[in-house]
Backbone as a ProteinNet text record, in pm:
[ID]
protein_1_A
[PRIMARY]
MEMSNRKYSIIVVTLNNADGLKRTLQSVRALNYPCLEVIVIDGASTDSTKDVIKGFAQLVTVFVSEKDKGIYNAMNKGIAHVTGDYVVFMNAGDCFADADVLTKVNDADTDIILGGAKYGNDVRFVPDKMTLYDVLSLGINHQSTYYKADVLRKYGFDESYRLTADLKSVIEPMARDKATLATIPSVLSICEGGGVSKQCWRDTLIENKRIVAEVVEPYYREDYLRFSRINNSMLDDFIVLSHFQSIFPLLRLLAKVMRFLNSKFKHIPL
[TERTIARY]
-1100.8	-1158.3	-1297.5	-1412.4	-1543.7	-1570	-1594.8	-1547.2	-1712.4	-1751.6	-1899.5	-1808.9	-1706.6	-1679.3	-1536.1	-1521.9	-1389.7	-1373.8	-1262.5	-1239.8	-1128.2	-1210.1	-1153.8	-1082.5	-957.3	-889.6	-903.3	-944.6	-902.5	-811.9	-723.3	-581.3	-605.7	-622.4	-692.5	-547.9	-443.6	-343	-332.3	-332.2	-417	-303.8	-291.5	-247.1	-295.7	-364.5	-359.9	-508.1	-536.6	-687.7	-839.9	-922.1	-999.7	-1090.5	-1136	-1206.3	-1244.9	-1069	-1077.3	-1118.9	-1084	-1036.6	-1205.5	-1284.5	-1428.4	-1569.6	-1456.4	-1521.1	-1514.4	-1399.2	-1331.5	-1386.8	-1403.3	-1502.2	-1609.2	-1695	-1846.7	-1854	-1757.8	-1809.6	-1739.9	-1641.7	-1674.1	-1786	-1870.9	-1950.3	-2073.6	-2045.1	-2182.5	-2177.2	-2074.9	-2038.3	-2130.1	-2201.9	-2282.3	-2191.4	-2131	-2068.4	-1988.3	-2048.6	-2008.6	-1903.2	-1826.1	-1727.6	-1550.9	-1531.3	-1422.2	-1400.2	-1261.9	-1233.3	-1125.8	-1136.7	-1059.5	-968	-824.5	-733.5	-656.1	-671.1	-658.3	-476.6	-382.5	-276.3	-258.2	-256.3	-252.2	-101.6	-26.4	73.2	59.2	62.5	35.3	-50.1	-145	-204.4	-261.8	-229.2	-306	-405	-469.2	-589	-746.5	-821.1	-938	-932.9	-852.3	-803	-932.2	-871.6	-911.8	-1079.3	-1110.5	-1264.6	-1358.4	-1273.9	-1364.6	-1337.5	-1203.3	-1231.9	-1326	-1363.4	-1444.9	-1564.3	-1625	-1750.8	-1770.1	-1658.8	-1647.4	-1639.4	-1655.1	-1557.9	-1619.4	-1727.2	-1817	-1728.3	-1668.6	-1676.4	-1503.2	-1402.1	-1277.5	-1223.8	-1176.4	-1128.1	-960.4	-886.9	-789.3	-689.7	-649.4	-622.3	-469.7	-454	-279.8	-244.8	-178.7	-165.6	-31.1	92	206.6	325.2	421.7	508.4	549.9	525.4	604.3	702	753.2	862.4	823.1	666.8	646.6	511.5	459.1	333.4	335.9	456.7	456.2	523.8	593.7	605.9	485.7	375.4	245.1	188.8	176.9	98.9	169.4	302.2	376.3	347.3	290.3	281.1	136.2	40.3	-82.3	-40	1.8	23.2	50.5	72.7	111.1	-31.5	-120.6	-231.3	-384.7	-305.8	-388.4	-471.9	-589.6	-669.8	-697.7	-766.3	-859	-735.9	-806.4	-765.2	-696	-782.5	-762.3	-720.9	-625.2	-588.2	-625.6	-706.1	-638.4	-641.3	-535.4	-495.7	-619.1	-630.8	-749.5	-652.7	-621.2	-517.4	-639.1	-673.8	-789.2	-854	-978.8	-1020.8	-1058.1	-1021.2	-1057.5	-1152.9	-1260.6	-1368	-1397.9	-1475.1	-1504.2	-1594.6	-1604.5	-1687.3	-1825.2	-1863.3	-2024.1	-2017.1	-2134.3	-2177	-2105	-2079.1	-2127	-1945.3	-1885	-1727.1	-1683	-1707	-1639.8	-1709	-1822.9	-1900	-1850	-1802.4	-1740	-1605.5	-1489.9	-1378.6	-1377.8	-1524.1	-1490.6	-1543.1	-1543	-1547.6	-1437	-1306.5	-1181.7	-1089.3	-1021.2	-949.5	-817.7	-739.3	-615.9	-516.7	-394.5	-285.5	-330.5	-382.6	-304.4	-465.1	-566	-685.8	-652.9	-659.4	-654	-805	-831.2	-911.3	-914.9	-1027.7	-1033.4	-1069	-947.7	-954.1	-1014.7	-1096.4	-1153.1	-1053.7	-980.3	-929.5	-996.3	-1057.7	-1138.4	-1212.5	-1186.3	-1286.4	-1221.8	-1039.7	-988	-1015.5	-1063.3	-1150.2	-1039	-957.5	-850.1	-927.9	-949.9	-1008.4	-861.3	-821	-755.3	-775.1	-726.8	-725.8	-794.8	-887.7	-929.4	-807.4	-672.5	-609.4	-447.1	-368.1	-243.5	-121.5	-20.3	145.4	230.1	297.1	394.2	433.1	483	492.4	370.4	282.1	116.8	129	168	145.7	249	382	500.1	483.7	442.9	383.4	253.6	191.8	31.1	41.5	114.6	113.4	-13.6	-40.6	-157.5	-230	-331.3	-421.5	-419.2	-316.6	-347.5	-505.3	-536.6	-694.1	-746.8	-694.2	-814.9	-720.7	-652	-549	-571.1	-632.5	-632.9	-517.2	-465.3	-340.1	-384.8	-389.6	-432.9	-280.5	-336.5	-242.7	-143.5	-131	30.5	120.5	69.4	185.1	243.4	134.2	158.6	276.2	228.2	336.6	473.8	482.6	602.6	684.3	640.3	633.7	632.5	578.1	522.5	541.6	599.1	596.7	791.5	890.2	1017.9	1033.2	1051.4	1048.7	1172.6	1250.5	1380.7	1313.3	1165.2	1090.5	999.3	1049.2	1007.7	867.8	895.1	729.8	654.1	702.8	685.6	697.9	685.2	707.3	562.5	460.9	329	359.5	386.5	401.5	485.9	585	692.2	626.9	531.6	452.6	369.9	305.9	269	387.3	476.5	570.5	623.4	686.3	798.8	741.4	606.8	539.3	518.1	457.9	428.5	601.2	645.7	832.7	920.1	892	970.5	905.3	733.1	685.1	591.5	583.9	451.7	275.2	311.9	190.1	64.9	-38.7	-182.9	-195.3	-284.1	-377.2	-470.2	-561.8	-716.7	-773.3	-837.2	-880.9	-967	-1050.9	-1145	-1215.4	-1320	-1308.9	-1420.4	-1399.7	-1539.5	-1381.4	-1451	-1419.2	-1463.3	-1345.5	-1341.9	-1305.7	-1293.8	-1147.6	-1227.4	-1261.2	-1281.6	-1173.2	-1038.1	-970.5	-943.3	-907.2	-853.7	-769.4	-655.6	-540.1	-475.3	-393.8	-339.1	-189.1	-197.3	-82.9	61.4	166.9	307.8	382.6	342.7	422.3	403.6	233	233.1	269.3	324.1	348.9	506.1	610.4	721.3	745.6	706.4	707.3	888.5	933.4	1079.2	1141.7	1144.8	1172.7	1114.8	973.6	894.7	932.4	990.5	1051	1214.2	1259.2	1384.2	1354.7	1249.8	1213.9	1211.5	1103.6	1049.7	1124.6	1253.9	1396.5	1439.4	1467.1	1509	1426.8	1291.9	1208.6	1231.2	1268.4	1288.5	1422.1	1530.7	1677.7	1657	1622.3	1600.4	1517.4	1428.6	1304.3	1300	1356	1313.8	1412.6	1407.7	1556.5	1634.9	1736.6	1786.4	1827.7	1752.6	1728.3	1670.9	1556	1463.6	1494	1588.2	1549.5	1556.1	1671.3	1674.1	1609.2	1527.8	1362	1260.5	1278	1167.4	1205	1372.1	1393.6	1371.2	1412.7	1417.7	1224.4	1170.9	1036	976	971	913.2	981.9	1085.9	1166.3	1221.4	1269.8	1357.6	1516.6	1529.7	1638	1800.6	1886.5	2028.2	2019.6	2056.4	2124.4	1951.1	1860.8	1727.5	1674.8	1649.7	1619.9	1752.7	1842.2	1958.7	1924.3	1929	1888.5	1752.4	1652.4	1546.2	1518.7	1590.7	1620	1646.8	1773.1	1832.1	1703.9	1706.8	1597.2	1453.6	1452.6	1294.4	1330.7	1453.2	1453.1	1487.4	1469.2	1443.3	1302.1	1203.2	1061.6	1026.4	1109.2	1115.7	1141.9	1206.6	1216.5	1127.6	1005.9	870.2	795.7	788	715.6	764.9	942.8	974.9	971.1	1002.1	984.3	856.4	715.3	627.8	593.8	679.8	696.1	732.5	843.1	951.3	876.6	819.3	742.7	593.8	531.5	437.9	511	637.3	685	717	758.9	800.7	702	567.3	428	408.9	417.4	361.2	443.1	554.7	672.1	636.7	663.7	613.7	470.4	390.5	245.2	270.1	343.2	396.7	462.9	559.9	641.7	704.2	625.2	703.3	654.9	591.4	585	689.4	765.5	894.6	1045.1	1048.7	1140.5	1277.9	1374.8	1496.8	1635.4
1871.3	1758.6	1748.3	1728	1708.7	1578.3	1523	1388.1	1340.5	1362.3	1276	1233.7	1296.7	1262.4	1165.3	1161.1	1107.2	981.1	897.5	751.8	709.9	572.7	463.4	377.3	309	212	113.1	5.2	-116	-187.3	-209.7	-359.4	-483.6	-559	-693.2	-787	-827	-916.2	-1070.6	-1138.5	-1313.5	-1367.6	-1484.4	-1599.1	-1740.2	-1831	-1908.5	-1955.6	-1889.3	-1854	-1814.7	-1882	-1821.2	-1825.1	-1921.8	-1925	-1811	-1782.2	-1612.7	-1514.3	-1522.5	-1362.4	-1385.2	-1483.2	-1426.6	-1384.4	-1418.3	-1389.7	-1218.6	-1205.6	-1046.8	-980.8	-1022	-920.8	-921.8	-1029.2	-1031.4	-905	-895.8	-807.6	-676.5	-628.4	-544.3	-498	-603.3	-538.7	-514.4	-567.2	-529.5	-333.5	-313.3	-214.1	-82.1	-2.1	70	251.8	281.1	362.8	361.6	457.5	373.3	429.5	540.6	617.7	541.7	403.8	356.4	269.3	201.2	135.4	0.7	-95.1	-271.9	-248.6	-280.3	-278.5	-437.8	-549.1	-694.6	-720.4	-782	-771.8	-941.6	-1003.6	-1186.8	-1215.3	-1286.5	-1321.2	-1462.2	-1475.1	-1545.9	-1696.5	-1646.6	-1809.5	-1892.3	-2048.9	-2151.5	-2206	-2154.9	-2183	-2129.8	-2145.6	-2054.6	-1938	-1864.6	-1711.3	-1592.5	-1694.4	-1528.3	-1582	-1680.6	-1694.4	-1637.7	-1640.3	-1579.3	-1365	-1355	-1198.7	-1194.8	-1245.7	-1239.2	-1249.5	-1349.1	-1303.9	-1202.2	-1091	-938.9	-834.7	-904.4	-778.4	-648.4	-609.6	-465.1	-406.8	-503.4	-449.8	-404.2	-518.3	-495.4	-409.6	-289.3	-162.9	-250.6	-258.2	-315.5	-479.8	-572.3	-681.2	-716.9	-746.9	-824	-937.8	-972.9	-1154.7	-1146.6	-1147.6	-1195.3	-1220.5	-1297.6	-1369.7	-1187.4	-1221.7	-1135.3	-1195.9	-1045.5	-1108.8	-1124.9	-1175.6	-1122.5	-1053.1	-1068.8	-1021.3	-861.7	-747.8	-633.9	-591.7	-712.1	-611.6	-675.3	-778.4	-717.9	-558.2	-563.3	-411.9	-276.7	-295.3	-187	-183	-293.8	-300	-268.4	-302.4	-221.3	-95.3	-0.2	128.4	220.7	134.5	248.3	256	179	177.6	256.6	289.7	372.4	517.4	511.1	673.7	732.1	665.6	706.3	790.1	866.2	998.3	882.5	808.9	653.2	519.7	475.1	342.5	232	117.6	5.8	-154.1	-229.9	-378.9	-424	-562.9	-651.2	-802.7	-895.2	-974.6	-1108.2	-1142.5	-1305	-1356	-1386.8	-1399.8	-1321.8	-1189.7	-1134.7	-1002.8	-954.1	-944.3	-774.1	-692.7	-594.4	-630.9	-571.2	-627.2	-568	-499.3	-472.4	-366.3	-338.1	-263.1	-91.2	-86.2	112.4	106.6	-35.8	29.8	180.7	221.9	302.8	443	431.6	526.1	598	501.7	513.1	598.6	522.9	531.3	718.7	770.2	901.6	1049.8	934.6	1030.8	1136.4	1054.3	1107	1174.9	1246.4	1335.4	1366.1	1205.3	1241.7	1118.8	1159.9	1089.9	938.4	907.8	733	756	628.2	595.3	461.1	449.7	290.8	247.3	113.4	60	-78.9	-130	-232.5	-349.5	-500	-618.6	-686.6	-842.2	-995.2	-1100.6	-1101.8	-1288	-1364.7	-1455.9	-1582.7	-1499.3	-1571.2	-1582.2	-1431.9	-1386.8	-1273.2	-1142	-1015.4	-947.7	-810.8	-711.4	-635.1	-454.2	-465.1	-275.7	-210.6	-65.7	30.1	102.4	214.6	307.8	411.3	509.4	629	697.4	742.7	772.1	709	737.8	640.8	736.5	715.9	810	704.3	739.8	665.4	572.6	622.8	479.6	339.3	404.8	334.4	187	260.8	221.9	137	186.9	14.1	-91.2	-27.5	-135.9	-222.8	-169.7	-273.6	-348.9	-223.4	-270.8	-244.9	-325.7	-254.3	-365	-336.4	-401.1	-402	-436.3	-355.4	-339.4	-472	-476.3	-358.9	-318.7	-198	-44.8	-85.9	107.4	144.4	296.6	372.1	464.3	457.4	583.3	657.8	836.8	879.3	864.8	857	793.5	881.9	998.2	1062.2	1034.2	999.4	934.3	799.6	728	584.6	590.3	653.3	663	712.8	791.9	845.1	765.2	620.9	529.4	433.1	408.7	262	134.2	-8.6	-125.1	-92.5	-124.5	-157.5	-284.5	-359.4	-500.8	-501.5	-502.3	-528.3	-629.6	-576.8	-581.4	-699.8	-853.9	-967.8	-988.8	-929.2	-914.9	-799.3	-692.4	-572.4	-442.3	-480.4	-349.7	-267	-373.7	-298.1	-167.7	-240.8	-149.5	4.9	-38.5	56.3	195.6	135.2	217.2	321.5	269.8	387.1	450.5	410.5	426.9	569.7	509	626.7	746.1	736.1	896.6	992.1	891.9	957.6	1027.8	970	961.7	1075.7	1078.5	1161.6	1318.4	1239.9	1399.5	1438.8	1358	1409.3	1375.6	1298.4	1220.9	1231	1251.3	1288.5	1156.3	1127.9	1000.6	968.1	886.3	922.4	770.5	722.9	591.3	530	419.1	465.6	302.5	361.6	221.8	174.3	76.7	-24.6	-104.5	-255.7	-358.6	-311.2	-317.3	-206.3	-376.7	-504.3	-609.1	-749.9	-818.3	-994.5	-1034.8	-1069.8	-1151.2	-1327.5	-1335.9	-1514.3	-1566.3	-1460.7	-1543.9	-1467.9	-1511.6	-1392.9	-1337.3	-1401.6	-1322.4	-1454.7	-1363.7	-1474.5	-1387.7	-1280.7	-1237.6	-1245.9	-1313.1	-1347.2	-1457.2	-1587.9	-1727.6	-1715.5	-1579	-1600.4	-1449.4	-1492.3	-1324.7	-1325.6	-1411.3	-1399.7	-1311.2	-1348.9	-1201	-1081.8	-1107.6	-1001.6	-909.7	-968.2	-873.8	-818.2	-835.7	-802.4	-699	-714.4	-632	-497.9	-531.3	-388.1	-348.7	-389	-311.7	-237.3	-291.6	-257.3	-139.3	-142.6	19.8	110	141.7	185.6	245.9	131.6	196.7	276.4	266.2	310.9	466.9	441.8	542	663.8	642.1	684.9	781.7	934.4	1008.4	1011.2	1021.6	961.2	989.8	1126.7	1108.7	1082.6	1025.7	926.5	782.7	716.9	577.2	490.5	563.3	464.4	420.4	536.4	564.6	400.4	487.7	388.6	222.8	201.3	63.4	40.6	148.5	67.9	31.8	115.3	160.1	-19	-13.6	-138.4	-272.2	-234.2	-359.2	-472	-369.9	-482	-363.6	-371.1	-298.7	-372.1	-350.6	-455.7	-568.1	-580.2	-719.4	-774.1	-729.1	-805.1	-881.5	-830.2	-952.1	-1019.7	-978.2	-1100.2	-1202.4	-1233.9	-1299.1	-1327.5	-1326.1	-1342.9	-1424.1	-1416.6	-1509.8	-1593	-1577.2	-1753.5	-1842.2	-1720.7	-1843.4	-1885.4	-1829.7	-1878.6	-2026	-2051	-2170.4	-2275.1	-2227	-2374.3	-2344.9	-2422.3	-2411.2	-2453.6	-2534.4	-2582.6	-2523.7	-2365.7	-2319.5	-2226.3	-2185.8	-2158.2	-2180.9	-2271.7	-2368.3	-2273	-2310.8	-2267.2	-2149.1	-2057.2	-1925.4	-1878.7	-1923.2	-1903.2	-1935.5	-2036.5	-2058.6	-2000.5	-1945.3	-1832.2	-1705.5	-1703	-1556.1	-1545.1	-1686.4	-1707	-1667.1	-1747.7	-1733.9	-1642.1	-1520.5	-1409.2	-1297.2	-1363	-1249.5	-1308.8	-1447.1	-1496.2	-1347.7	-1406	-1394	-1238.9	-1143.4	-985.6	-940.2	-1050	-1001.2	-1043.9	-1120	-1196.6	-1089	-1048.4	-1005.2	-809.7	-724.6	-673.4	-551.9	-557.8	-468.8	-469.4	-565.2	-629.8	-506.6	-472.2	-312.9	-429.3	-316.1	-434.4	-382.7
700.2	639.6	718	709.6	753.1	773.7	915.6	975.4	847.3	795.6	789.1	604.9	579.5	465.9	442	564.8	620.9	530.5	506.7	384.6	447.8	478.7	543.5	443.9	514.4	350.7	460.8	436.6	482.3	440.3	472.6	436.3	440.7	395.2	432.2	368.5	480.2	393.5	467	338.9	311.3	293	324.5	250.3	277.2	165.2	206.6	302.1	313.3	431.4	320.1	231	145.1	269.3	370.7	437.3	545.5	579.3	699.2	595.7	450.3	372.3	391.5	337.8	325.3	434.9	546.1	662.9	717.8	674.6	696.5	600.5	472.5	358.1	413	461.3	487.2	597.5	708.1	791.6	761.2	667.3	589.9	510.1	482.3	338.5	477	592.6	697	796.2	724.7	787.6	706.5	828.6	763.1	766	675.3	689.3	487.6	433.9	307.6	271.8	312.9	262.6	282.6	219.6	244.6	111.1	138.4	-7.3	64.2	-12.7	36.7	-53.7	31.3	-39.9	32.6	-79	-48.2	-89.3	-8.7	-48.4	9.5	-66.9	-88.3	-147.7	-57.1	-88.2	-166.3	-301.3	-363.1	-333.1	-275	-223.3	-380.9	-321.4	-378.3	-380.2	-260.1	-217.2	-331.9	-284.5	-352.5	-348.1	-338.6	-244.7	-351	-495.8	-598.1	-636.8	-594.4	-621.3	-529.4	-382.2	-283.9	-321.1	-385	-431.1	-538.2	-581.7	-743.5	-654.7	-587.4	-498.3	-431.2	-423.2	-347.6	-425.3	-598.4	-644.6	-657.9	-641.4	-622.2	-474.6	-350.1	-236.4	-257.2	-328.5	-318.7	-440.1	-392.8	-467.7	-542.9	-478.1	-526.5	-470.3	-572.1	-508.8	-562.1	-516	-528.8	-512.9	-614.4	-529.3	-568.3	-493.3	-512.7	-410.6	-427.3	-306.4	-250	-103.8	-77.4	62.3	151.1	285.3	366.9	401.7	491.4	573.5	677.4	718.9	626.3	751.9	766.1	605.3	520.1	366.4	310.9	320.6	254.8	294.8	453.2	506.3	440.2	416.9	362.2	180.8	108.3	-13	-47.3	55.1	92.2	134.5	150.8	178.9	50.4	-41.6	-169.5	-227.9	-209.5	-263.3	-207.6	-103	-19.7	-54.3	-60.1	-100.1	-3.3	126.8	210.6	310	372.8	500	598.6	670.2	750.6	723.9	811.2	740.5	868.5	853.4	935.8	886.6	943.2	870.9	982	803.4	916.4	837.3	947.5	854.8	867.3	694.8	696.2	786	843.4	935.4	1076.3	1048.9	1194.3	1108.1	1226.1	1206.8	1262.3	1182.5	1248.8	1346.1	1458.6	1576.3	1608.1	1506.8	1431.8	1325.9	1275.9	1198.2	1175.7	1342.4	1385.9	1432.5	1391.1	1397	1362.1	1214.8	1191.7	1210.4	1259.4	1311.2	1457.7	1556.9	1698.2	1608.2	1506.1	1494.2	1469.7	1414.5	1345.5	1395.1	1569.2	1663	1703.6	1681.1	1720.7	1600	1592.7	1492.6	1565.8	1553	1595	1480.3	1517.2	1406.1	1408.3	1581.2	1574.6	1648.3	1636.5	1703.8	1750.3	1887.9	1931.2	2013.2	1988.8	2022.1	2081.3	2160.6	2192.7	2089.2	2121.8	2054.3	2179.1	2077.7	2135.8	2049.8	2127.3	2084	2129.6	2060.6	2156.6	2261.7	2338.3	2482	2557.8	2518.8	2568.4	2549	2584	2554.1	2647.2	2519.5	2550.3	2546.9	2612.2	2597	2642.3	2597.5	2637.8	2697.7	2750.5	2895.5	2826.1	2881.5	2836.1	2798.6	2889.2	2814.6	2828	2712.7	2703	2662.5	2725.2	2691.3	2616	2623.1	2533.9	2587	2704.1	2812.2	2818.6	2838	2830.2	2683.7	2587.5	2470.4	2448.2	2525	2519.1	2590.5	2756.9	2851.6	2804.8	2720.7	2701.4	2578.2	2421.3	2362.1	2254.3	2142.4	2069.1	2030.5	1971	1881.6	1724.5	1618.1	1483.8	1430.1	1465.1	1383.6	1435.7	1576.7	1606.7	1631.8	1535	1507.6	1423.1	1396.8	1250.1	1261.2	1176.7	1139.1	1008.6	1065.7	943.4	835.3	724.8	611.1	607.5	629.7	574.2	696.1	813.3	923.3	869.9	802.2	788.8	697.1	610.4	479.4	505.6	638.9	663.7	730.6	805.4	905.8	861.7	807	757.8	847.9	837.6	883.8	865.9	970.9	963	931.2	830.1	819.4	875.8	945.7	1031.3	1192.1	1202.1	1343.8	1266.1	1304.7	1241.3	1348.1	1471.5	1550.7	1580.9	1617.8	1640.4	1609.5	1478.5	1377.6	1353.5	1404.7	1394	1596.8	1717.6	1789	1765.6	1686.4	1654.6	1569.2	1487.5	1408.7	1453.8	1607.5	1673.9	1772	1784.8	1912.6	1843.8	1721.8	1714.3	1642.2	1607.8	1521.9	1656	1753.5	1890.7	1976.2	1978.7	1989.7	1953.5	1804.4	1684.6	1659	1673	1567.1	1670.2	1776.5	1913.4	1815	1785.3	1684.8	1862.9	1818.5	1864.4	1877.8	1987.4	2020.1	2066	2014.2	2092.5	2120.6	2204.7	2236.7	2220.8	2165.5	2207.9	2294.6	2409	2489.9	2441.2	2325.8	2230.2	2225	2212.9	2078	1937.3	1886.5	1747.7	1618.6	1713.3	1586.6	1647.6	1641.7	1653.2	1601.1	1661.4	1601.4	1608.9	1478.5	1492.4	1597.1	1628	1723.2	1762.9	1896.4	1899.8	1876.1	1775.8	1690.1	1741	1644.4	1673.7	1785.1	1806.9	1899	2021.8	2044.4	2177.1	2198.9	2093.5	2108.4	2141.9	2065	2088	2199.5	2305.6	2420.2	2414.7	2395	2466.2	2352.8	2223	2148.3	2083.6	2145.5	2157.8	2237.3	2398.1	2460.9	2418.9	2345.2	2295.6	2164.9	2104.7	1962.4	2045.6	2208.4	2249.4	2318.4	2338	2382.1	2291.6	2184.4	2043.5	2075.9	2075.9	2013.7	2058.9	2249.5	2305.5	2290.4	2238.7	2239.5	2122.4	1985.4	1871.8	1897.6	1966	1924.5	2045.3	2146.1	2254	2320.3	2303.1	2312.2	2435.8	2418.7	2513.5	2650.5	2686.6	2802.8	2883.5	2808.5	2911.6	2873.4	2808.2	2737.7	2889.8	2952.1	3071.7	3183.5	3203.7	3239	3235.1	3080.3	3022.4	3046.8	3001.2	3038.2	3169.1	3259.8	3424.9	3453.2	3411.9	3444.6	3353.1	3250.3	3221.2	3226.7	3294.3	3344.1	3249.2	3151.8	3045.3	3041.6	3114.6	3122	3078.9	3078.1	2960.6	3101.6	3243.5	3280.8	3344	3361.7	3411.8	3289.7	3177.5	3049.9	2974.6	3026.7	2979.5	3034.9	3179.4	3271.4	3280	3256.6	3245.6	3095.5	3009.6	2878.3	2908.2	2978.4	2963.7	3094.8	3220.3	3314.7	3247.3	3163.1	3029.1	2995.8	2985.6	2875.6	2972.1	3089.7	3210.8	3223.3	3215.4	3265.2	3377.5	3427.4	3525	3647.8	3612.9	3755.8	3737.4	3678.3	3725.3	3839.4	3814.1	3931.8	4100.3	4073.6	4256.4	4217.8	4152.9	4178.3	4230.6	4158.8	4239.4	4356.2	4378.3	4547.6	4639.8	4592.4	4632.7	4687	4577.7	4581.7	4710.1	4707.3	4784.9	4916.1	4948.5	5081.4	5141.9	5008.3	5065.6	5080.4	5019.1	5058.2	5174.9	5264.8	5365.3	5479.4	5464.7	5519.2	5570.9	5454.9	5431.3	5533.9	5540.8	5570.5	5772	5754.9	5932.4	5990.9	5914.9	5999.1	5988.9	5843.4	5797.7	5967	6045.5	6153.8	6223.4	6233.4	6351.9	6274.7	6344.5	6321.4	6278.2	6195.3	6169	6270.8
[MASK]
++++++++++++++++++++++++++++++++++++++++++++++++++++++++++++++++++++++++++++++++++++++++++++++++++++++++++++++++++++++++++++++++++++++++++++++++++++++++++++++++++++++++++++++++++++++++++++++++++++++++++++++++++++++++++++++++++++++++++++++++++++++++++++++++++++++++++++++

């Protein structure tokens, strides 16, 4: 495939966020890359979403408006309409960081491409190189994740995951098929919020542990769980403790005391 002829499929998922959808489509229209298609999957919005679509009729290739079973179900619906070589997903309200984003992504030619993202004032870059363990530990920004279409068609998004199906969609092809990965050291997207997975962090930890259990080969599984500090006993204890918010200041104080004692007495032989 000639890099200059690479076609991008941009899938936008929306529900009752007409203003956000308008911002997203405006950022798509500002892209200086000509070979792309725009697929909008709407969960049967009751606001002015359809009016926004009419205003971008020449830009939007496919528009589907019907009830769905959640965001990952909507994203899977979008995959069925893809005709491009690479696919990226945006939520309504998310925007491309600048007009040159697809040109930057075009420099990489791997199965999956990861880039940085901005959430409010929080900027999250990706390392120059990422292993499977790095992806498990650091996570991804799905608005800055580009998949080869064939990889995405094979794995899609596991809808039994409520929070981290997007992470699994990267981990699984890497673990099972040795999918190749490249990173872009730039912010590729500006996102509307931190996402449900950031708000429900306890459940996210549990789902991350499940990804390891389901996808990582048994020979390496225990090491992944141990190194990522989500092994069975530690995670279960942490989940219990996390419900008692008042204990965290005490734990922080205890950690400070231990650091002080370690700095003062570390040279004293036992």
